[in-house]
PDB file of C-alpha atoms and ligand atoms in Angstrom:
ATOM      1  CA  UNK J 950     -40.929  20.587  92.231  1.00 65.00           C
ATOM      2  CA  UNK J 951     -37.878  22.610  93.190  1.00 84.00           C
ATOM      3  CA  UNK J 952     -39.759  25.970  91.625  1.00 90.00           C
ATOM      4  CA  UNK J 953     -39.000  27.836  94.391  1.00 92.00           C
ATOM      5  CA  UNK J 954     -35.189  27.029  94.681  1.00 93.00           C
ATOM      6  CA  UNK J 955     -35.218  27.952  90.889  1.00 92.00           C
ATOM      7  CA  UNK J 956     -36.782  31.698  91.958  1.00 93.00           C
ATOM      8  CA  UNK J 957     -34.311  32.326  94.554  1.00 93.00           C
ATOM      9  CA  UNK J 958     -31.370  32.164  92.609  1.00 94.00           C
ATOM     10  CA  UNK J 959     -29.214  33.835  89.682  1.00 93.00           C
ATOM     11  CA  UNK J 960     -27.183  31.006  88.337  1.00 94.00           C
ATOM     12  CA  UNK J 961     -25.143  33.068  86.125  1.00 92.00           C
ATOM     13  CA  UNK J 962     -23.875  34.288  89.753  1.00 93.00           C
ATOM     14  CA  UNK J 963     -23.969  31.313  91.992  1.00 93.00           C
ATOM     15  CA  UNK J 964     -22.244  27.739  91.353  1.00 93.00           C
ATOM     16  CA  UNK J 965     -25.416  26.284  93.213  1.00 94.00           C
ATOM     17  CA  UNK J 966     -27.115  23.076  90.131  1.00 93.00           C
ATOM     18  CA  UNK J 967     -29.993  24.428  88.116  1.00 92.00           C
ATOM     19  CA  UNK J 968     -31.213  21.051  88.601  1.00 91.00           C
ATOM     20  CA  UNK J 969     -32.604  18.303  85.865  1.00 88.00           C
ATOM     21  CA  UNK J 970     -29.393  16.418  85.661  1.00 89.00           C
ATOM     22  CA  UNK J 971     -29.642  14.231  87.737  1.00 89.00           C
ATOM     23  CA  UNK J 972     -31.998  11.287  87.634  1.00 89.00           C
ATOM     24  CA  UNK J 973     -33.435   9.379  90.530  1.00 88.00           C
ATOM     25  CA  UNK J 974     -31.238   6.279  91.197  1.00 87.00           C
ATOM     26  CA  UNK J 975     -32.770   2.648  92.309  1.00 88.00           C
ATOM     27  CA  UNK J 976     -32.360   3.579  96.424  1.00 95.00           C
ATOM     28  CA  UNK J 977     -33.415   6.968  97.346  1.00 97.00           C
ATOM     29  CA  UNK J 978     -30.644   9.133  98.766  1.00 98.00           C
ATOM     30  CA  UNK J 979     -29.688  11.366 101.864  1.00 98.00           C
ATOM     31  CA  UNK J 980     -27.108  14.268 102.289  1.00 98.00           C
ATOM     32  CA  UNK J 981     -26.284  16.381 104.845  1.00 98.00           C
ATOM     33  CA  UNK J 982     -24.809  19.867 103.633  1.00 98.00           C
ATOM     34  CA  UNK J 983     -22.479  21.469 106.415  1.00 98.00           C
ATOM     35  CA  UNK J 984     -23.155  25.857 105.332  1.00 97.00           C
ATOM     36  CA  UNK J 985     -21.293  28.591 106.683  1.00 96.00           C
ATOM     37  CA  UNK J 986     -24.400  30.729 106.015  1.00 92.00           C
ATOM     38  CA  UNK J 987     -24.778  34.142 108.021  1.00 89.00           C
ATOM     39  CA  UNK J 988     -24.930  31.250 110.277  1.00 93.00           C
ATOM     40  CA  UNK J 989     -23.594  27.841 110.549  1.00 96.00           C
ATOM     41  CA  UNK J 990     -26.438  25.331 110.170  1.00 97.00           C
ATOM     42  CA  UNK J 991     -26.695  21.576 108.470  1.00 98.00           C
ATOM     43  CA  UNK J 992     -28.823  21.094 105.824  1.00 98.00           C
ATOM     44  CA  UNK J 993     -30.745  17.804 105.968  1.00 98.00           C
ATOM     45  CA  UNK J 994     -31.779  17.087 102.911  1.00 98.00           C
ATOM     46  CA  UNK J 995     -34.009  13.308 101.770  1.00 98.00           C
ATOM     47  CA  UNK J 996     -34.783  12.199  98.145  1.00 98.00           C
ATOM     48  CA  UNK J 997     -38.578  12.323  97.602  1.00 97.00           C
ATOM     49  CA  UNK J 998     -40.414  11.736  94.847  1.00 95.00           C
ATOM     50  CA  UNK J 999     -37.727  13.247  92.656  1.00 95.00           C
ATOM     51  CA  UNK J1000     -36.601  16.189  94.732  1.00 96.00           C
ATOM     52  CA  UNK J1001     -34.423  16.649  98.072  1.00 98.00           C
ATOM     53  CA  UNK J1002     -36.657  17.315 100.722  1.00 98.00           C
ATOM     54  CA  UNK J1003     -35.199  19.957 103.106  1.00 97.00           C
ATOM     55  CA  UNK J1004     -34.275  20.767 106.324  1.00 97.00           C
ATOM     56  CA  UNK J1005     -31.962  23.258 108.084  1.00 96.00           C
ATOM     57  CA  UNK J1006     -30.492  21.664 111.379  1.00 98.00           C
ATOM     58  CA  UNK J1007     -28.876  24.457 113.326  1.00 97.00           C
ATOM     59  CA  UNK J1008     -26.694  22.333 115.864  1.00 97.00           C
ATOM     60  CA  UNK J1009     -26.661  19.671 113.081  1.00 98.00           C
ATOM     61  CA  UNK J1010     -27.685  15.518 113.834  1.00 98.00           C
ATOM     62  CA  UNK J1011     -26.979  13.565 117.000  1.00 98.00           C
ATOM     63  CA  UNK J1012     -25.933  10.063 117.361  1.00 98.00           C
ATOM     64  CA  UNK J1013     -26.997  10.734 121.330  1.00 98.00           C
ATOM     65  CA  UNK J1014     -31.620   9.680 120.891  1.00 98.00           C
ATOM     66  CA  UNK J1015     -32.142  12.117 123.975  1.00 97.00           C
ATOM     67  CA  UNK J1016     -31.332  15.082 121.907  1.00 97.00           C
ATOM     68  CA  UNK J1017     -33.627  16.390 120.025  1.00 97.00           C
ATOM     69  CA  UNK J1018     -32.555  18.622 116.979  1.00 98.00           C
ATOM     70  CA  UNK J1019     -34.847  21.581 116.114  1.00 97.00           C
ATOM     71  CA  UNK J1020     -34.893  21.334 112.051  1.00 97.00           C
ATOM     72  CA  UNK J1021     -36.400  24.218 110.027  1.00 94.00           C
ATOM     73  CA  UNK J1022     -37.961  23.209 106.674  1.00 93.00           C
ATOM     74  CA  UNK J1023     -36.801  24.795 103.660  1.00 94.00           C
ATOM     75  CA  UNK J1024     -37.343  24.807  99.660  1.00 95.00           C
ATOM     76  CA  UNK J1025     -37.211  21.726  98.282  1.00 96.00           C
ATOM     77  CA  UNK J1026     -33.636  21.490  96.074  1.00 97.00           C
ATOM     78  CA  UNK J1027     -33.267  19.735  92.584  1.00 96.00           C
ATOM     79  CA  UNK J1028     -31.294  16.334  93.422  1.00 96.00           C
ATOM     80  CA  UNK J1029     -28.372  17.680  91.603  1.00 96.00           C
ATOM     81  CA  UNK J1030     -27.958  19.684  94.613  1.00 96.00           C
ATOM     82  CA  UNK J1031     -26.701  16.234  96.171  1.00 96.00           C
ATOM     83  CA  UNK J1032     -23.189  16.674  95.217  1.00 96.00           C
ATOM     84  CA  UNK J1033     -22.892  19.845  95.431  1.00 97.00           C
ATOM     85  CA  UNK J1034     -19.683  22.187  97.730  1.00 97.00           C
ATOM     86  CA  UNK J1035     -18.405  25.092  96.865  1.00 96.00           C
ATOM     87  CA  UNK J1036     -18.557  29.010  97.760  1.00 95.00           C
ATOM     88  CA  UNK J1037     -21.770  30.374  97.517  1.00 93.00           C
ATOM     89  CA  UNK J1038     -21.759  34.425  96.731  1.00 91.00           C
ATOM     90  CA  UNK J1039     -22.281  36.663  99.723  1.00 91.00           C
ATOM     91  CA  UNK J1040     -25.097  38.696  97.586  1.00 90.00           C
ATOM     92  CA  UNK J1041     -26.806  35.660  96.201  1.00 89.00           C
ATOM     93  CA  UNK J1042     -29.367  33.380  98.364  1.00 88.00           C
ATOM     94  CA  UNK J1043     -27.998  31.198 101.144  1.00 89.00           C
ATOM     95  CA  UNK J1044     -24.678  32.518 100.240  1.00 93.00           C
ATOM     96  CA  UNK J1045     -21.455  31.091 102.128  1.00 94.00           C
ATOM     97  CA  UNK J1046     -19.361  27.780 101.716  1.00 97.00           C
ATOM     98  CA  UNK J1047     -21.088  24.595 101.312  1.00 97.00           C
ATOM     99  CA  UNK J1048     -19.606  20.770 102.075  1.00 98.00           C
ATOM    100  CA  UNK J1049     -20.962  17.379 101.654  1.00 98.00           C
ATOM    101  CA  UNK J1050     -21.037  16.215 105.520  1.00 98.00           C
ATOM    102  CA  UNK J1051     -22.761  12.921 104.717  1.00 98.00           C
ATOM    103  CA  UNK J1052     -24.510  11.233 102.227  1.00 98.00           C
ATOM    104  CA  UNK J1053     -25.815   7.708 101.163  1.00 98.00           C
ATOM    105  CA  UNK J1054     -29.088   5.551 100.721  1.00 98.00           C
ATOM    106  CA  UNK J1055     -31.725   5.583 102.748  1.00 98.00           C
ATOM    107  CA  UNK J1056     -34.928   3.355 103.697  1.00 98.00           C
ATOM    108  CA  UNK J1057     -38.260   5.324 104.518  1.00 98.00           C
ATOM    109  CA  UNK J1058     -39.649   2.818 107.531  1.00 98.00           C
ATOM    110  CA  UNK J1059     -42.908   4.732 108.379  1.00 98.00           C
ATOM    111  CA  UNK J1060     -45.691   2.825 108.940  1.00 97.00           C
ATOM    112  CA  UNK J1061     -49.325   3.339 109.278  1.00 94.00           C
ATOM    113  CA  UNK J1062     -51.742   0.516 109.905  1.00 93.00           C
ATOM    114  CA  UNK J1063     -48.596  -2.157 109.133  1.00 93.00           C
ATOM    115  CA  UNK J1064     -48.041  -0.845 105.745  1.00 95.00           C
ATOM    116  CA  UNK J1065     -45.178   0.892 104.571  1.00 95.00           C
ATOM    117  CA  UNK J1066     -46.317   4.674 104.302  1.00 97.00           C
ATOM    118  CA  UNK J1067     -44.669   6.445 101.430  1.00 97.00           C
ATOM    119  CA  UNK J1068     -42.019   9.253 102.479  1.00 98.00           C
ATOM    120  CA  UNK J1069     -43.905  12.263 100.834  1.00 97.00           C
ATOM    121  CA  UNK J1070     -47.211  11.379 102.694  1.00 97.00           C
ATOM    122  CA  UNK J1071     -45.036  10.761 105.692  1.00 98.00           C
ATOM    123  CA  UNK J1072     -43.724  14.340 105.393  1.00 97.00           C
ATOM    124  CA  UNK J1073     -46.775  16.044 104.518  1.00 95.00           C
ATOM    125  CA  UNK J1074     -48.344  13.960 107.597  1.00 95.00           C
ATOM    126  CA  UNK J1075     -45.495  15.296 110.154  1.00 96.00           C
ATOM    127  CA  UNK J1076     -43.845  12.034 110.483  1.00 97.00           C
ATOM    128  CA  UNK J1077     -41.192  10.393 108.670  1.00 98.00           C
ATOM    129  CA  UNK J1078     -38.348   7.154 110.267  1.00 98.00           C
ATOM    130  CA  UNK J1079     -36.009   6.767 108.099  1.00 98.00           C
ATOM    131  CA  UNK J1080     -32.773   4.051 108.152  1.00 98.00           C
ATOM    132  CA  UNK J1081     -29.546   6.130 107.053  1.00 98.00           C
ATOM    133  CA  UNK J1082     -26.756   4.158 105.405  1.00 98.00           C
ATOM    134  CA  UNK J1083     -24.195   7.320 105.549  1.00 98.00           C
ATOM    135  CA  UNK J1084     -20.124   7.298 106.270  1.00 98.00           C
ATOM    136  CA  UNK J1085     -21.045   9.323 109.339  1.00 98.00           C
ATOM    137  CA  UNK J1086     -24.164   8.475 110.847  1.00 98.00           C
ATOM    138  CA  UNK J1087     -26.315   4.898 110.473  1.00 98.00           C
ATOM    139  CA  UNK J1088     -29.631   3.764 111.446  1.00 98.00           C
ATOM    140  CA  UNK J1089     -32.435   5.141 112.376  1.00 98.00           C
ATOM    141  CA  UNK J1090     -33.238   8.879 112.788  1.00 98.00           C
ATOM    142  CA  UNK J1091     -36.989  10.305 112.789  1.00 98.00           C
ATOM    143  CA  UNK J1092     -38.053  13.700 111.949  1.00 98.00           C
ATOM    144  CA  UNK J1093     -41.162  14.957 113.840  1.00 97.00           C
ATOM    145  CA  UNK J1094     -43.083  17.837 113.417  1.00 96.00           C
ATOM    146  CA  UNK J1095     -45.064  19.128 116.284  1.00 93.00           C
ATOM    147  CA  UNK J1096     -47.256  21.838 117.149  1.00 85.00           C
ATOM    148  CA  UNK J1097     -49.814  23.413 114.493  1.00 82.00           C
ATOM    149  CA  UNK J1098     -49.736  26.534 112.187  1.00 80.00           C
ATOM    150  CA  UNK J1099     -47.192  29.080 112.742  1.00 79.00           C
ATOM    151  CA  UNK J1100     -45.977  27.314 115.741  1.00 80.00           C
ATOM    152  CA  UNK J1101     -45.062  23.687 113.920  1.00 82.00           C
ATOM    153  CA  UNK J1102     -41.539  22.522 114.434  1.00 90.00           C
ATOM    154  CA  UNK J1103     -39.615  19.525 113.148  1.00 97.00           C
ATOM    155  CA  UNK J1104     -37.170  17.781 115.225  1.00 98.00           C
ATOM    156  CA  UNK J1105     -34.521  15.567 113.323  1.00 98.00           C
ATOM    157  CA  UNK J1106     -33.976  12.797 116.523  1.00 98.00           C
ATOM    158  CA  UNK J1107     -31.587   9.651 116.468  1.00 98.00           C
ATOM    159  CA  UNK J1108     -33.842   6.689 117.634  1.00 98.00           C
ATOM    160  CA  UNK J1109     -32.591   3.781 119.408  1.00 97.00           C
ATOM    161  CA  UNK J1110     -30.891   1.072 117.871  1.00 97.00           C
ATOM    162  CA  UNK J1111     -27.055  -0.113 117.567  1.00 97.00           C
ATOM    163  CA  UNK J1112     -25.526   3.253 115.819  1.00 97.00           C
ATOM    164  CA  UNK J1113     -26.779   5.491 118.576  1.00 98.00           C
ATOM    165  CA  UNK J1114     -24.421   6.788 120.765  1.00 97.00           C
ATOM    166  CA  UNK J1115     -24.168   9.197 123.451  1.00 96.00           C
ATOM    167  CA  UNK J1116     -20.389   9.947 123.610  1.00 95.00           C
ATOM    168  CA  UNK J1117     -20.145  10.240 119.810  1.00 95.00           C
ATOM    169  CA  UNK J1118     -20.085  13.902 119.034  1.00 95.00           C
ATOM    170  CA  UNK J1119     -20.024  13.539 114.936  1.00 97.00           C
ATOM    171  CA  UNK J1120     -20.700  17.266 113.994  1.00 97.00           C
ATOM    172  CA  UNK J1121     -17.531  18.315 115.862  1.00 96.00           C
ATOM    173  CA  UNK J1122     -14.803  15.111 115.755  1.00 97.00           C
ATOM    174  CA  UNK J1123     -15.571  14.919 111.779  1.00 97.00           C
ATOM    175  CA  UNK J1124     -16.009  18.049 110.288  1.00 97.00           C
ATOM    176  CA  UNK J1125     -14.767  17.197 106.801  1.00 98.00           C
ATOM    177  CA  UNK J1126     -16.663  16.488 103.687  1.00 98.00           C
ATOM    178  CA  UNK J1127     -16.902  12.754 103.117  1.00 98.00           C
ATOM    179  CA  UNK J1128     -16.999  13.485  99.375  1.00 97.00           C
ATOM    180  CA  UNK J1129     -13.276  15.497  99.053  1.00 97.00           C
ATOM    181  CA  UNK J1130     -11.808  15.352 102.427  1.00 98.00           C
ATOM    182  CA  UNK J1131     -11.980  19.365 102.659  1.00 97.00           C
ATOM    183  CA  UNK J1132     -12.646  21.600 105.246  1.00 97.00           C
ATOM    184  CA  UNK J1133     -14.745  24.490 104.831  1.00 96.00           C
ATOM    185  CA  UNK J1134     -12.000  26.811 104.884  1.00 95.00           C
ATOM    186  CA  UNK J1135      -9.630  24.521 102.359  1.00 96.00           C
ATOM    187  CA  UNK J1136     -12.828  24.621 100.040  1.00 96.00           C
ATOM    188  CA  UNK J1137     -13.237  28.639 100.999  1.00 94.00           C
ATOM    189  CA  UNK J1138      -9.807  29.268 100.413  1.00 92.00           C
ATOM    190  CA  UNK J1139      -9.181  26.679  96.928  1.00 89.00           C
ATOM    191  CA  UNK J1140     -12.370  28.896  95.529  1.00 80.00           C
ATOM    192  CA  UNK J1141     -10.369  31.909  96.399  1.00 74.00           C
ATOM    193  CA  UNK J1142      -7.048  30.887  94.795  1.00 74.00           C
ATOM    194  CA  UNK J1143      -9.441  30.044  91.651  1.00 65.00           C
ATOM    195  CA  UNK J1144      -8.382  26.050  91.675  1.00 54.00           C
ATOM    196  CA  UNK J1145     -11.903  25.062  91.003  1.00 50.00           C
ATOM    197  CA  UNK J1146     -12.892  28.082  88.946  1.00 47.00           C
ATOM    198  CA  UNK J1147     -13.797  26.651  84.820  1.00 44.00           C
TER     199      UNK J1147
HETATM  200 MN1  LIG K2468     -28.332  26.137 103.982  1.00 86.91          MN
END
């Protein structure tokens, strides 16, 4: 359910999807969301069980498996969310400009007892691998959560395989939005000018 994403907003103010559109494809998806928030972040977001499971990645993903990415969990979001750029409102939730960073299929490999462990049980159990199959980043990343109660963190970590890479520096050599080809500030500034106002 994506109730609580629903709660936080005004959508006769903010662009941001109600949600309900869109339907659940045959291979689950991933997105990263690059928002100029109060402060910069990447949101990490994984299609489970018909919602985006969420993540806020301050430094945003490595392709380097010795650096471990502190990753705060957030509401889930309606899938329509998926697709979404634009400028949120400065008095509405989360408000600031939003890209598409990366997005694509995954494949949930968590296993437990050498069965295939489905992704929201993986989540709720603190462990989740996952194969991404974006523009930007490929293969396998895990998100771990460790530490109990108040003081649980995830970590979003690249694990070892063929697409890791220590000298790649994604977040910084390809800032642009694999889905237009905008910057933030070209989509900050095109909002401005009213080009993608209806
Ligand atoms: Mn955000």
């Amino acid at each position: 359910m994506a109730e609580q994403y629903r709660k936080k907003r005004d959508f006769s103010r903010t662009p941001e999807p109600a949600g309900g559109r869109r339907k659940p494809g045959k291979r689950p998806i991933f997105v990263i969301q690059k928002h100029d928030a109060s402060r910069l972040h990447y949101d990490f977001r994984i299609e489970v069980d018909g919602v985006l499971k969420s993540w806020a990645v301050p430094k945003g993903p490595s392709t380097d498996p010795r650096e471990k990415r502190l990753a705060l969990p957030t509401e889930d979001h309606p899938l329509d969310y998926a697709d979404f750029e634009g400028v949120i409102p400065e008095d509405q939730y989360g408000g600031g400009t939003v890209l598409v960073w990366d997005t694509g299929p995954y494949d949930n490999l968590t296993e437990k007892d050498g069965k295939t462990l489905p992704a929201g049980k993986a989540i709720e159990q603190g462990h989740i691998l996952m194969r991404l199959h974006g523009k930007k980043l490929k293969g396998g990343y895990a998100l771990q959560r460790t530490g109990k109660g108040k003081s649980a963190r995830w970590l979003l970590v690249k694990t070892k395989d063929d697409a890791a890479d220590a000298r790649r520096n994604p977040v910084s050599t390809e800032p642009k939005s694999v889905l237009s080809g905008r910057t933030l500030s070209q989509i900050a500034h095109e909002e401005d000018n009213g080009a993608d106002s209806q």
